[in-house]
Each structure stands twice: as structure tokens, then as C-alpha cells.
Short mmCIF file of C-alpha atoms in Angstrom, two decimals:
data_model
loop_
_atom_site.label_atom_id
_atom_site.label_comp_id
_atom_site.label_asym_id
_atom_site.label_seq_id
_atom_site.Cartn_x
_atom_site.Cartn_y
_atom_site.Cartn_z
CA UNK A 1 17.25 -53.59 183.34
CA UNK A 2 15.72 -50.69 184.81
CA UNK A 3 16.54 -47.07 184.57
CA UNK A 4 18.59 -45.55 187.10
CA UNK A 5 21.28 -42.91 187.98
CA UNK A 6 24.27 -42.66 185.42
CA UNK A 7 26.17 -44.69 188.58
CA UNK A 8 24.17 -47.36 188.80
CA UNK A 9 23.80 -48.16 185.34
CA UNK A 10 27.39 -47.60 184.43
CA UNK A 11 28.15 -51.24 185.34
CA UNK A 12 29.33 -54.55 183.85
CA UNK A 13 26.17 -56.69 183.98
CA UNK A 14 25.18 -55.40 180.76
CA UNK A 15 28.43 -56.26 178.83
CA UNK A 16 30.31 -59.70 178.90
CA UNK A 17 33.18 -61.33 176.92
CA UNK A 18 32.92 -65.13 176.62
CA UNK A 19 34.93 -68.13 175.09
CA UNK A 20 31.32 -69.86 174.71
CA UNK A 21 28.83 -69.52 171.60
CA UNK A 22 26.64 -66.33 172.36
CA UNK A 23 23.22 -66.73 173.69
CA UNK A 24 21.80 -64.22 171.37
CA UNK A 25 18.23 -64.93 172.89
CA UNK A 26 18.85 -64.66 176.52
CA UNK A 27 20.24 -61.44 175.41
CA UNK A 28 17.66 -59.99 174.01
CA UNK A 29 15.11 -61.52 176.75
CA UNK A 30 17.35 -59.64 179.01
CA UNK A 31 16.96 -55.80 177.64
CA UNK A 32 13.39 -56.52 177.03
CA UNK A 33 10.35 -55.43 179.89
CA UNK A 34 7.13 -54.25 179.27
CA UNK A 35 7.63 -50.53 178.90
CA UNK A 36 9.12 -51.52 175.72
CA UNK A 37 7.57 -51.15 172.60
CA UNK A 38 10.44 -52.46 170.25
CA UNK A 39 13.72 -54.27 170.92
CA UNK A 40 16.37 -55.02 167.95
CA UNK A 41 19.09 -57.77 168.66
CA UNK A 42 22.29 -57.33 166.27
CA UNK A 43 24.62 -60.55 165.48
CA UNK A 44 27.50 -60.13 163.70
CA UNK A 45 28.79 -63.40 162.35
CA UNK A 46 31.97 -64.99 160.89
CA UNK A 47 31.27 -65.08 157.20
CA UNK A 48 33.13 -67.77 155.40
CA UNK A 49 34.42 -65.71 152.55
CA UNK A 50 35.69 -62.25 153.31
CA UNK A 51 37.27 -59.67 150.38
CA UNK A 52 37.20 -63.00 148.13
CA UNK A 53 39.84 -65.24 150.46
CA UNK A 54 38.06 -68.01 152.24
CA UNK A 55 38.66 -67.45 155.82
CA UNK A 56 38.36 -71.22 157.77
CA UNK A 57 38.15 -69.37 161.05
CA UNK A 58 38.35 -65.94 162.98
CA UNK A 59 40.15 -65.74 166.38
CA UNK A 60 39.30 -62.46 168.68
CA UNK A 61 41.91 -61.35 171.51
CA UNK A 62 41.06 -57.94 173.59
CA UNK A 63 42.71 -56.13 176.39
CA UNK A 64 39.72 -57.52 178.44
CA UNK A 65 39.63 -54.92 181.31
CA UNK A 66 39.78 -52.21 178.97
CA UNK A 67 36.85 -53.80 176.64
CA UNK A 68 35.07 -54.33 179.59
CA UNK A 69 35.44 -50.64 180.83
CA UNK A 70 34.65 -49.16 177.55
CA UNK A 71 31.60 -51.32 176.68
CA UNK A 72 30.15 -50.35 179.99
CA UNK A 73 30.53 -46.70 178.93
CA UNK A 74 28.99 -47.27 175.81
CA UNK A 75 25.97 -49.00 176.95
CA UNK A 76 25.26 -46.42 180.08
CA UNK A 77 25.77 -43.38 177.25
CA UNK A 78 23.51 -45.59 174.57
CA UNK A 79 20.73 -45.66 177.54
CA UNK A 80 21.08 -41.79 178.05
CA UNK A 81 21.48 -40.77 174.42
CA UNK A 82 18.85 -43.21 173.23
CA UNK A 83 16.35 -43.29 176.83
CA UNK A 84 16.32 -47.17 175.97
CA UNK A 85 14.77 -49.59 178.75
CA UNK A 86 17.23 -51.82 178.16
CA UNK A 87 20.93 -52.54 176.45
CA UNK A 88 23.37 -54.89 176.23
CA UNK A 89 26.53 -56.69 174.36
CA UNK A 90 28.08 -59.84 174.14
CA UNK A 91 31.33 -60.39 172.39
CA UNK A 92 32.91 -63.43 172.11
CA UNK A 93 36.69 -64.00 172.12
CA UNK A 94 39.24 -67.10 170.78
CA UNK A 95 38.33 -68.94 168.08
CA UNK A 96 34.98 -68.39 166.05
CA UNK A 97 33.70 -70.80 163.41
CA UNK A 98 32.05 -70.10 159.90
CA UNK A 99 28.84 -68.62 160.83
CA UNK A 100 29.12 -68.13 164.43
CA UNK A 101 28.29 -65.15 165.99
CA UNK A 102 31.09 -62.71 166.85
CA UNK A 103 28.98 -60.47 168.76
CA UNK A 104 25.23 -59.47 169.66
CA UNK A 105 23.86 -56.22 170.40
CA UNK A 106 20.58 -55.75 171.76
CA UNK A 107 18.31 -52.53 172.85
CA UNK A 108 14.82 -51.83 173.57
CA UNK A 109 13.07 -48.68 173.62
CA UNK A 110 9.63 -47.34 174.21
CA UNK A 111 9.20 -47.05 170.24
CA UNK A 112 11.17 -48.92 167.50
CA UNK A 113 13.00 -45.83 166.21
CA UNK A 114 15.50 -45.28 169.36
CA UNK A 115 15.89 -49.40 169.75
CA UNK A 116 17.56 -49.45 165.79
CA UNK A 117 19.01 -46.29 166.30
CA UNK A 118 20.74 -47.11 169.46
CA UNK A 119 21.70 -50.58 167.89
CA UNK A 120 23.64 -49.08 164.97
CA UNK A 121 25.25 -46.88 166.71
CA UNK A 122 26.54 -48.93 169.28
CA UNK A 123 27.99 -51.01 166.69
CA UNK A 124 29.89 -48.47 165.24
CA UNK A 125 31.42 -47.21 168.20
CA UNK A 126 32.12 -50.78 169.01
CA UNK A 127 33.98 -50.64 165.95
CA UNK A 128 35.44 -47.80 166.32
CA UNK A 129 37.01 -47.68 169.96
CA UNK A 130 36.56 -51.13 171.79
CA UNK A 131 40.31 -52.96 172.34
CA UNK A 132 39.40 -56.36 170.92
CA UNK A 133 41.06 -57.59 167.36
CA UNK A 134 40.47 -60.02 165.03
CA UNK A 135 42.29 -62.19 163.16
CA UNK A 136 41.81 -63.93 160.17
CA UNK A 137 42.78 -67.71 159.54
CA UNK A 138 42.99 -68.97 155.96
CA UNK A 139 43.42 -72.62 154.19
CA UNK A 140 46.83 -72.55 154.14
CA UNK A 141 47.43 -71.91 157.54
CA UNK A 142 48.17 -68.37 157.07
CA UNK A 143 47.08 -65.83 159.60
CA UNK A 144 46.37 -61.95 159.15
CA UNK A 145 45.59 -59.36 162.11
CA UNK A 146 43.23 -56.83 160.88
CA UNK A 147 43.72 -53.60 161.85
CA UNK A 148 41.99 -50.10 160.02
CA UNK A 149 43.52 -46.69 159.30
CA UNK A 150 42.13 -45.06 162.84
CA UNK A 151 43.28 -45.28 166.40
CA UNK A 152 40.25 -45.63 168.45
CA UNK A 153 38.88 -42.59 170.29
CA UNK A 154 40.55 -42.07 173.81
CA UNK A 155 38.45 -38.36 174.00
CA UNK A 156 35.31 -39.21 173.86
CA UNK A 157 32.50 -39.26 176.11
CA UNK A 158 33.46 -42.93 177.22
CA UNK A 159 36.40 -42.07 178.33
CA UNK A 160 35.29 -39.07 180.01
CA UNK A 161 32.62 -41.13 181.94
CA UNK A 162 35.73 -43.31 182.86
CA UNK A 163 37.97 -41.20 184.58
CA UNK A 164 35.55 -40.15 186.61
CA UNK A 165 33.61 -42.98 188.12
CA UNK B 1 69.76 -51.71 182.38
CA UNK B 2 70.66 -51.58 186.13
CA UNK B 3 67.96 -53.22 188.42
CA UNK B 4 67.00 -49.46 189.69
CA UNK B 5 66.26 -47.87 186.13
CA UNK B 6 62.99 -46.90 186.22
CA UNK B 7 60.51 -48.83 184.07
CA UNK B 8 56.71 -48.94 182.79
CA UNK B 9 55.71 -52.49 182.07
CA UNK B 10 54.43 -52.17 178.23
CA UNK B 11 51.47 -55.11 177.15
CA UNK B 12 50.72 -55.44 173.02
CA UNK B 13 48.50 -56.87 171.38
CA UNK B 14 47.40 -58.18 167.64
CA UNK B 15 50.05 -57.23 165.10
CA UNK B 16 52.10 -55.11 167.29
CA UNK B 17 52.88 -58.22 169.70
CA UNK B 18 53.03 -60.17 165.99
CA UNK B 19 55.22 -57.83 164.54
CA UNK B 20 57.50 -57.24 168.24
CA UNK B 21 57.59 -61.25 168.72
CA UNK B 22 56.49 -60.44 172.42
CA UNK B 23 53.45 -59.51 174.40
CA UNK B 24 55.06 -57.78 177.09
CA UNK B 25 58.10 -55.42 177.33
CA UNK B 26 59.82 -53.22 180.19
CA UNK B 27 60.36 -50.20 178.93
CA UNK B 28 63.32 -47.83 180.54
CA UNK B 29 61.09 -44.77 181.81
CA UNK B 30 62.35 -41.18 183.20
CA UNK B 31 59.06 -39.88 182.67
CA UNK B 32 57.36 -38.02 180.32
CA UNK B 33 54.40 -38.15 177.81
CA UNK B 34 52.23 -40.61 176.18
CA UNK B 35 53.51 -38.91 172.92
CA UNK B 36 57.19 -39.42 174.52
CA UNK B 37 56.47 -43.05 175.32
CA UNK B 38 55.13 -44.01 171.63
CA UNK B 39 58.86 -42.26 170.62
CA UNK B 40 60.70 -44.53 173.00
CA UNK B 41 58.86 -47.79 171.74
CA UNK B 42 58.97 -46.69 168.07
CA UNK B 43 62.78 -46.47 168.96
CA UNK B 44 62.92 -49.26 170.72
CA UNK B 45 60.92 -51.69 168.13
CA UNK B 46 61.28 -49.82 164.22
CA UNK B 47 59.46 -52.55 162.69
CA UNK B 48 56.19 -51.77 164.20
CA UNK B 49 56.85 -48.47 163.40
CA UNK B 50 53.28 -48.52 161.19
CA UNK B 51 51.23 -49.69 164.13
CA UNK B 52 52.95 -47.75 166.24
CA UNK B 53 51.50 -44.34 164.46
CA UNK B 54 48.46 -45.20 164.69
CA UNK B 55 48.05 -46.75 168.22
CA UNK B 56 46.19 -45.56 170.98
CA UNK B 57 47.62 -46.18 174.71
CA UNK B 58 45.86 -47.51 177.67
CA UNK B 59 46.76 -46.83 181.53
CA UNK B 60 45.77 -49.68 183.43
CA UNK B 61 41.81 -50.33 182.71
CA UNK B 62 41.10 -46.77 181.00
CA UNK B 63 42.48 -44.87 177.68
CA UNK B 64 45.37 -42.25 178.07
CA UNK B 65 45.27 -38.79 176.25
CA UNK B 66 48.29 -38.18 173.87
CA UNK B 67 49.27 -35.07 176.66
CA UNK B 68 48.86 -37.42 179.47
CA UNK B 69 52.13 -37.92 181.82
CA UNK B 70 52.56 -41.62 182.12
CA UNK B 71 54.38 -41.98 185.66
CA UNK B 72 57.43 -44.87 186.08
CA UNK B 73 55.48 -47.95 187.18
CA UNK B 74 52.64 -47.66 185.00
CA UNK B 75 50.67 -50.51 183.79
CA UNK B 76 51.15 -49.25 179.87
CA UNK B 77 48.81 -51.06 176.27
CA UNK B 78 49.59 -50.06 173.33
CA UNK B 79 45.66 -50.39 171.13
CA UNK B 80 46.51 -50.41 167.37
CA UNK B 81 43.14 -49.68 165.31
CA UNK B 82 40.80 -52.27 166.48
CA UNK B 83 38.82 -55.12 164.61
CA UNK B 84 36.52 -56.32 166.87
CA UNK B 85 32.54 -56.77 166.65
CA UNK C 1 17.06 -68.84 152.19
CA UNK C 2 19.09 -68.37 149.26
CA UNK C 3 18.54 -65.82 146.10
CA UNK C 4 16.84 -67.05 143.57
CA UNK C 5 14.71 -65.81 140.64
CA UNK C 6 11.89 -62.77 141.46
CA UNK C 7 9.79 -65.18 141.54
CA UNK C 8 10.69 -67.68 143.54
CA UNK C 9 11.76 -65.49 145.81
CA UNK C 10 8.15 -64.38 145.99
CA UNK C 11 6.52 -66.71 148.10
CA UNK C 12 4.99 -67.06 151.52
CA UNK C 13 7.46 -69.23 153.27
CA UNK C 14 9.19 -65.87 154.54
CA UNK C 15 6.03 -64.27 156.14
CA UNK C 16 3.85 -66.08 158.25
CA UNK C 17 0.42 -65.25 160.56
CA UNK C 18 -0.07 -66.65 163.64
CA UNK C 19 -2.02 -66.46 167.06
CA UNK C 20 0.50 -68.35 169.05
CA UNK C 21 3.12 -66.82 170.51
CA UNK C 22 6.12 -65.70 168.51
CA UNK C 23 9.89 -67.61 168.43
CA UNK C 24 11.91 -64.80 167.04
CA UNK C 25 15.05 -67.38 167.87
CA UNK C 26 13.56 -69.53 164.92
CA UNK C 27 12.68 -66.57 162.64
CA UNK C 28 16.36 -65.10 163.27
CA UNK C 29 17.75 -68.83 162.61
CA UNK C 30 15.79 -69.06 159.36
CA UNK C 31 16.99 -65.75 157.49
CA UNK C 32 20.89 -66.28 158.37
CA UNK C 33 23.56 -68.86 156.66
CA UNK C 34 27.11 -68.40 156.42
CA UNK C 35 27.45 -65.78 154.10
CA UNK C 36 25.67 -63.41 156.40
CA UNK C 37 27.90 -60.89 157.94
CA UNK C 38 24.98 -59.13 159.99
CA UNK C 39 21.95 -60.04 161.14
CA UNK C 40 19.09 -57.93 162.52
CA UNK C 41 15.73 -58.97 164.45
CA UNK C 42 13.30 -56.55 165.22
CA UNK C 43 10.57 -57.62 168.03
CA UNK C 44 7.53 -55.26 168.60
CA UNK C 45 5.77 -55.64 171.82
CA UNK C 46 2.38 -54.34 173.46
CA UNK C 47 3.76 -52.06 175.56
CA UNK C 48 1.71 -51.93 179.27
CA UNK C 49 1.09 -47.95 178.93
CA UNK C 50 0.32 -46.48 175.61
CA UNK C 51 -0.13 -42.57 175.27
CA UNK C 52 -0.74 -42.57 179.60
CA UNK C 53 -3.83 -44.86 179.12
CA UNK C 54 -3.08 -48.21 180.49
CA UNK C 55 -3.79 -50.87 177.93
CA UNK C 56 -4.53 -54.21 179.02
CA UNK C 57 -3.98 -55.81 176.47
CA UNK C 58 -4.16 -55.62 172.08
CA UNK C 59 -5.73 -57.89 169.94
CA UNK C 60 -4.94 -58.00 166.11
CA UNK C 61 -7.19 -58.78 163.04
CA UNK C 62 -6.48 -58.83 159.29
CA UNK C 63 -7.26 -59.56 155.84
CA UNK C 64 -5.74 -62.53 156.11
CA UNK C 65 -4.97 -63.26 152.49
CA UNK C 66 -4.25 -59.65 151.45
CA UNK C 67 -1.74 -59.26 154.30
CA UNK C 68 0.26 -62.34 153.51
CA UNK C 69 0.12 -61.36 150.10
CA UNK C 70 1.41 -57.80 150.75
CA UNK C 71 3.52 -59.08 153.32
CA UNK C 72 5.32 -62.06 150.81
CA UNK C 73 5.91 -58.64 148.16
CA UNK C 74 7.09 -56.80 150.70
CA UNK C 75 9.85 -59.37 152.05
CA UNK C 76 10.83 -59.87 148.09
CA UNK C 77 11.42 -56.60 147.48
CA UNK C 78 13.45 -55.79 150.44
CA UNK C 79 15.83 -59.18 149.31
CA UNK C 80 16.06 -56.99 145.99
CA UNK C 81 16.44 -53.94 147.26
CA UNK C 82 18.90 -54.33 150.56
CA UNK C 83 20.96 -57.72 148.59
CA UNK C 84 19.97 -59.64 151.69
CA UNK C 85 21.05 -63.24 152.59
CA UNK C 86 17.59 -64.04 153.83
CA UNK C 87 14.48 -62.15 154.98
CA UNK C 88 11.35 -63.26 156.85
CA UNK C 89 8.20 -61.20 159.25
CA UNK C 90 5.77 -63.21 161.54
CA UNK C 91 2.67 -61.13 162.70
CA UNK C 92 0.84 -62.05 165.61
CA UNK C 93 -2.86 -61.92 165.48
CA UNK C 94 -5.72 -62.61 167.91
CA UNK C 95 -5.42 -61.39 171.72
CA UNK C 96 -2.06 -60.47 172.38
CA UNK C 97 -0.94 -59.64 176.53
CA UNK C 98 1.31 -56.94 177.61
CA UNK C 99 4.71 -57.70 176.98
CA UNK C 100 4.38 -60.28 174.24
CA UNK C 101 5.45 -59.76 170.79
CA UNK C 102 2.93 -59.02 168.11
CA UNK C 103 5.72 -58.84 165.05
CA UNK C 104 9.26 -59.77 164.82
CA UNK C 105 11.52 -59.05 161.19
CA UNK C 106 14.56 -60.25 160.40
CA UNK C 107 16.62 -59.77 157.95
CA UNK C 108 20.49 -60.78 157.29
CA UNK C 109 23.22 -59.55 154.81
CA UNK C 110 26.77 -59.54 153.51
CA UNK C 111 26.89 -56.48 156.10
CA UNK C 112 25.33 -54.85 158.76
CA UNK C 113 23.96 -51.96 157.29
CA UNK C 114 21.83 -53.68 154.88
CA UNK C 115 20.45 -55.64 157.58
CA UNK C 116 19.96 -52.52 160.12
CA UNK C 117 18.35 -50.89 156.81
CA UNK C 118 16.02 -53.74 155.34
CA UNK C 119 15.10 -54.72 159.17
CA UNK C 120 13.41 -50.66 159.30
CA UNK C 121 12.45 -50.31 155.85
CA UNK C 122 10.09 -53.28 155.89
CA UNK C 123 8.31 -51.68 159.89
CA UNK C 124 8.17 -48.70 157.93
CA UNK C 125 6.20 -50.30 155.28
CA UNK C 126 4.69 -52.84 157.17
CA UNK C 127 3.34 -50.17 159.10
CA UNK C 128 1.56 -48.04 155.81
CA UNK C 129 0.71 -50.75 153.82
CA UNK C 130 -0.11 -54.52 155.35
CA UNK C 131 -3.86 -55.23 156.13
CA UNK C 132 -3.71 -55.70 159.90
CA UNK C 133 -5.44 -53.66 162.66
CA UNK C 134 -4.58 -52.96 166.14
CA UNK C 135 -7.29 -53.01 169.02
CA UNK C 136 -7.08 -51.39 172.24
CA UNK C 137 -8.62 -52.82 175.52
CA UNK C 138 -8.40 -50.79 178.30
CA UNK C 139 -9.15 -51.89 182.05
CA UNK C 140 -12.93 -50.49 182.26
CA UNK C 141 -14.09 -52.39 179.54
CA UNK C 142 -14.11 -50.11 176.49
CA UNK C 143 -11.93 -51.12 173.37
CA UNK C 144 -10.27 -48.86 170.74
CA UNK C 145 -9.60 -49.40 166.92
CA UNK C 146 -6.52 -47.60 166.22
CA UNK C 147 -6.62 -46.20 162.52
CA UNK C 148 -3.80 -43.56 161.65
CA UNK C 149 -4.47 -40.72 159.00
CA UNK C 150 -2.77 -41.90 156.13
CA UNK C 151 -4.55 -45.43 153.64
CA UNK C 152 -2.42 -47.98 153.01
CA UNK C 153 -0.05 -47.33 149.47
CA UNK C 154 -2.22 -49.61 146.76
CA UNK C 155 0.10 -48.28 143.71
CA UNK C 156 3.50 -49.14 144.89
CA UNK C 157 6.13 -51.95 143.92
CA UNK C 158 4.64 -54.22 145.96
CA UNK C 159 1.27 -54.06 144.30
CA UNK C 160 2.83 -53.99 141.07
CA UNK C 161 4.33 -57.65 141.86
CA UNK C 162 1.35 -58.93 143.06
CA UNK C 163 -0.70 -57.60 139.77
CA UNK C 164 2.17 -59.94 137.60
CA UNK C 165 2.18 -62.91 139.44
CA UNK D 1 -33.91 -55.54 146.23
CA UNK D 2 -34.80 -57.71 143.46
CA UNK D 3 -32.76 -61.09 143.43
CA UNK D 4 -31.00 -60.92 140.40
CA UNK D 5 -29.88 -57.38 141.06
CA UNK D 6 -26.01 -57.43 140.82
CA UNK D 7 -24.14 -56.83 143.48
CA UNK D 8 -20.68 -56.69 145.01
CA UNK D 9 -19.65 -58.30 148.48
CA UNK D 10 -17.91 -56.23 150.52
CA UNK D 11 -16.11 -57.45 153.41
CA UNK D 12 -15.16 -54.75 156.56
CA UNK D 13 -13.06 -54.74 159.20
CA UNK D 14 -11.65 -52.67 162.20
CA UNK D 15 -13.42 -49.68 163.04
CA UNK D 16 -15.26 -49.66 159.60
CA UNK D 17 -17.18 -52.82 161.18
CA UNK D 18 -17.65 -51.45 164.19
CA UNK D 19 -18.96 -48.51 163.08
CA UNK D 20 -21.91 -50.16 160.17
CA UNK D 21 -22.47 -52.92 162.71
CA UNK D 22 -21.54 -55.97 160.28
CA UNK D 23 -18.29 -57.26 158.74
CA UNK D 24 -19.75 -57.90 155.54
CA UNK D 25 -22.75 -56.56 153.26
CA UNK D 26 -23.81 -57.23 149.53
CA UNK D 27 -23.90 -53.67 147.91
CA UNK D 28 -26.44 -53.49 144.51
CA UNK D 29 -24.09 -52.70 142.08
CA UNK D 30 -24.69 -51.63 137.97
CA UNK D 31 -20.61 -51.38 137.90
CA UNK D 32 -18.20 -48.21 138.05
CA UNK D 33 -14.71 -47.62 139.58
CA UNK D 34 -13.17 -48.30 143.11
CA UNK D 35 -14.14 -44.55 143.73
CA UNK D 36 -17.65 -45.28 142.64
CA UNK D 37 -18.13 -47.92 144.99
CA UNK D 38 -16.78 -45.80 148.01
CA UNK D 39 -19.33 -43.48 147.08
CA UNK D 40 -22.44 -46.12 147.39
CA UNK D 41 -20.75 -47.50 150.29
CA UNK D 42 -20.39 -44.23 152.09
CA UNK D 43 -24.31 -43.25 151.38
CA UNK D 44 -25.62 -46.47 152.69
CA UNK D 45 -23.48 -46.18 155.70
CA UNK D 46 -22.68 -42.20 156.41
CA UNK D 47 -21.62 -43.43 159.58
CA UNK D 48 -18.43 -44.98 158.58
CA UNK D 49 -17.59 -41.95 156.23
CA UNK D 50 -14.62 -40.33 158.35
CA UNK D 51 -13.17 -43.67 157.88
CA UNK D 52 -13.91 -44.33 154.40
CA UNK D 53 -12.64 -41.53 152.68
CA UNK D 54 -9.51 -42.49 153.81
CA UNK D 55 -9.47 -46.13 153.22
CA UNK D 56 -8.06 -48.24 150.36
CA UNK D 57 -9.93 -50.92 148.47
CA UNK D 58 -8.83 -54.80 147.62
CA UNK D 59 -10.13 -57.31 145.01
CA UNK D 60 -9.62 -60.64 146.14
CA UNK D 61 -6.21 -60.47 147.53
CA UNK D 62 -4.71 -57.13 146.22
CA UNK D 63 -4.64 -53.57 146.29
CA UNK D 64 -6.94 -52.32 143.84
CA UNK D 65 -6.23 -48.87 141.81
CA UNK D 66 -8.85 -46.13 142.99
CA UNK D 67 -9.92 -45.83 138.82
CA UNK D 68 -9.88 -49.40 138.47
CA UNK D 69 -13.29 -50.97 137.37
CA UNK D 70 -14.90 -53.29 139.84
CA UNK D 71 -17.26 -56.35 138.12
CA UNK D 72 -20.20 -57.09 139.89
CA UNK D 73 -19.88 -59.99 141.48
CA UNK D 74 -16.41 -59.13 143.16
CA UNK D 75 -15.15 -59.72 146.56
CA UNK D 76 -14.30 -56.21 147.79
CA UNK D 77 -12.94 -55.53 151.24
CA UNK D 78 -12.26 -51.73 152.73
CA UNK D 79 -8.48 -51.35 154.30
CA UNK D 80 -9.02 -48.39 156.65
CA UNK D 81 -5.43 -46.61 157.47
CA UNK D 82 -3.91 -49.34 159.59
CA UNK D 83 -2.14 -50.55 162.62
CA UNK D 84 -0.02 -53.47 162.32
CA UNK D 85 3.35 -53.82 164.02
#
């Protein structure tokens, strides 16, 4: 994944939502050329006990176009902010076993410093302002939609990059 | 509603669809704001009243600003706090 | 890789030398188990242009058993210090092409930022302290030792493990 | 020297090799400190100095302390600033 203008690298090859167990590795083969001198690869897994309630499963849903639109945006400003080589997420969606991977996040940089930096903060943003939910599946058949205390950003320079494309 | 009454075609998600008991609503529409439209669904569906509050909105594939005029027609999401990653 | 007691945790099945090529997959699969939230893998590479000298290719040497020693303290301690899940470093030595990986870290945890802080505390000190040097071999011919300004730390926690074995 | 003369062995690498010519040399040795032995070192080999005043010292297979006393006898190797990574 070379560099390029803001256009051409504002697009979806980078991101992807699948109903298939990620591919962590192909991922980070993917973000990786020689100009790089460090790549990190994030994956966020299922644990099987959250807040001290066994959880038997997670399921994800998302507003898929949206996710779609708004990872793109993150990755393109990640390159910019972070002048990575390469970047890219995965996010999986339905149903996700005990220690499956949610997601993977992977970026490589010239030097190590930008790839971790670029990695952490694409995870927070992710987060923060990508339209995909979980929910939590317990036991007893019980099921609990986590949401946090904050809308997601709809201001930022994501959006921005989006309404003008 | 008569089959003319302007509409925008509202999609939830997570708890607000769990809480609503639907994933898709018409919403009557004369126009107005994002802001306006979160008043006419609170209205319309009290009991996701503490989603509601803290929702985003979505217009078709990008997010909306709370000044933003939503026009009759609109492809509408409501985006509670999200939980993905 | 569980917890377990300082010192069984202090061993040298979490750090290994090697002059094949690197499977990060495998070192990434080794550190996590279900109770990981996060996992992060850091892979360094010889990058193809170093400082606008083209670099052929690296080669690595060590003190073997000093660096594996340093190496097995320095994995323990970040366990101790980070609460990780699991932990583990592979160091490439020998001739090393452009492109291909000459370290890879991992570490997993409850949550992410443990990982994302473990993964760059241990390249920090990796970096300072472990016995291995980098060679330069550039297309005329010459070679380089690369030696920064700063000896490695010989009176830190990690030496004070290894001194109470 | 004489062949019961004690000495240390001390085992180089990197650019401290490359710059005495060998990767390892028995140094006579009536014993003294880590910092004593970098001095001996550094006189039979003034070549290597730039490197050696900034390098650390191991016993076997750990760091030792610069005022730590090294036996004759010992395995030493010099751990020039290095590059790993």
C-alpha cells in the first residue's frame, strides 16, 4: 500500500467487515513493504469473562456503509497524521467465540514509534466513533447491548474528509 | 397518516431497535433539524428516551451535524454510543 | 502462558534466537489465550534505505547466552510489570535481507493498553540493554557496525533477577 | 608472558572486534574491578578506546557492576552500546 494523494488513499481496500475469522497475518503482510522499519498488528479478542459475568459469546452488528465510510477516513487520516507505509482494519461482525478476534489493526512505519502510535490511536477512535455494537451473550441465555456514555464524533476530521470526497 | 405525509425512513440499531421492538420506522417529516428529528422520535418512542440523548444520526453513508436540515425522504440512523472493536 | 511464580515465569521458553526466518503468526499464537482482551505484535524489519545510504542487507551477532539471559528477565518483568496474559521476543541473527524481520514482540493482556504498553516498553529496552549488534552492508562492499552512544543498563531490574537466580 | 601468569579471557564483539582484529584475547591479570580491567584492556588495544569507554562488561552470562571484582580466570566479554531490534 503505497503512498498517494489523500484521494487515492481514501478508499475501502484498506478496511473490510467480515462474517469469517480474521486473517490477522495476511493483514499485517498487507501494510508491510520494505520502506518499513516496524509494523504493529492489534487483535482485540472476545475474552471469556468480562466485569466478572462469563460471557459464552459476543455478537457485532454495524450500520455497514457507515463503518465502512468512517474506517476509510480513519485509515487515510492515520497515514497522514502518522506518514505510515501502510494501514489497515478488519472487523468482524455476527457471532464471535471465546477468544476469537473481534478486530485487527495493523500499521507500518519507517520507525517503530509512528507504527504503535498510529495503532493505538486508531483503536481509540475506532472506539470512539465507528457504528458497529456489540452485544454480550451470557449462560442463561440473556443478552445485553453495550453501549458507553458518548455519542460518537460526527465533527471530526472523518467526517469532514467525508462530505467532501 | 395519509399516503402523501411526508416521511424520512428512520433505521436503529443495538438497544434502540431492542428497546423500539423494530429496526426500521417511517417517521412523519415537515422538515426541520437533526435536533428536531431526535424530538420527534423521542416523542414518538419514550422508552428509548436514554439512547435517544445520547445518539448520533447518520444521513445515508455519512454522519449528520446536530444543525443539519434533514430533508423529507432522507435515508435517516440513529448511532447510540458504539461498542465495537 | 499462564502466571505463575517469579520464577517460573523466568525462563527461556518466551525468548528465543534464531537465524531462520521469523513466524510472528506462531509467536502472536503463543502469548494469547482466552483471557486476553488485546494483543499486540511488533515486527522490526531491515528497511531497504537507512539514513539515504542504501543498505543491502544487515546481519546480526550476539552474546548469545547473555542476550537470552537478558532477554528471559526482560520478558518476566514486563509479565510483572504490564499484568500480561503472555509475553514472548524472537531475535533474528545471522544475515538478514531487506524486508525480512529481524525481531518480532508480543505481548497480550486483560486490555489493550497493557499490551500496546508492554509491546514498546520491552523495544525500548531491548534496544539499551540486550547483547545483540547490528551490521551494515552496503552495495560497494564496505560494512558498518552500528554502536549508539549510550552502554547497555548492567544495574537495572533485570540484572538484579539474573544475580538471584 | 610467563605460563602461569593469571589471566582473564575476554571475549569481543561488533566493532570492538573489528577494531583489535580478534574476537577473543587472554589479558594477564593480578585482579581489580570491572573498571580496572577496562583500563588494561584499553592500553593494550588504544585502538578500540572510543568504544570501550562506553561499553559494559559481562561475567559469564550477566551484567557485571563496573566496581565489581573480576577473579582471574573469568570469562569476560565487552558489550559495546548496541543495536538489536
Amino acid at each position: 500500500m503505497p503512498h498517494g494523494t489523500l484521494e487515492t488513499r481514501l478508499n475501502h481496500q484498506d478496511v473490510a467487515l467480515t462474517r469469517e475469522p480474521i486473517d490477522a497475518k495476511a493483514l499485517l503482510s498487507a501494510v508491510t513493504d520494505v520502506t518499513a522499519g516496524g509494523s504493529v498488528l492489534f487483535v482485540g479478542s472476545t475474552r471469556s469473562q468480562t466485569a466478572g459475568a462469563m460471557t459464552t459469546c459476543l455478537t457485532y452488528e454495524a450500520h455497514e456503509p457507515l463503518a465502512r465510510a468512517v474506517l476509510a477516513a480513519l485509515v487515510a487520516e492515520a497515514r497522514e497524521r502518522f506518514a505510515l507505509v501502510g494501514c489497515g482494519v478488519v472487523h468482524r461482525l455476527g457471532e464471535v467465540a471465546a477468544g476469537e478476534a473481534s478486530i485487527a489493526v495493523a500499521a507500518s512505519a519507517p520507525h517503530r514509534k509512528e507504527a504503535f502510535a498510529a495503532t493505538e490511536w486508531l483503536m481509540d477512535r475506532i472506539k470512539r466513533d465507528v457504528p458497529i455494537w456489540k452485544c454480550e451473550h451470557s449462560p442463561d441465555g440473556s443478552r445485553t447491548w453495550v453501549h458507553g456514555d458518548m455519542p460518537p464524533n460526527t465533527s471530526g476530521r472523518a467526517a469532514e474528509v467525508m462530505t467532501h470526497p | 397518516m395519509r399516503d402523501d405525509t411526508p416521511t424520512v425512513r428512520v433505521t436503529m440499531f443495538a438497544g434502540v431497535a431492542e428497546a423500539v421492538g423494530t429496526r426500521s420506522v417511517d417517521v412523519p417529516w415537515n422538515g426541520g433539524t437533526v435536533v428536531d428529528l431526535r424530538t420527534a422520535i423521542t416523542t414518538m418512542f419514550p422508552v428509548a428516551e436514554p439512547l435517544l440523548s445520547r445518539s448520533a444520526f447518520a444521513l445515508g453513508d455519512r454522519y449528520a451535524a446536530a444543525d443539519e436540515r434533514v430533508p423529507a425522504g432522507a435515508d435517516v440512523a440513529i448511532i447510540p454510543p458504539v461498542s465495537g472493536g
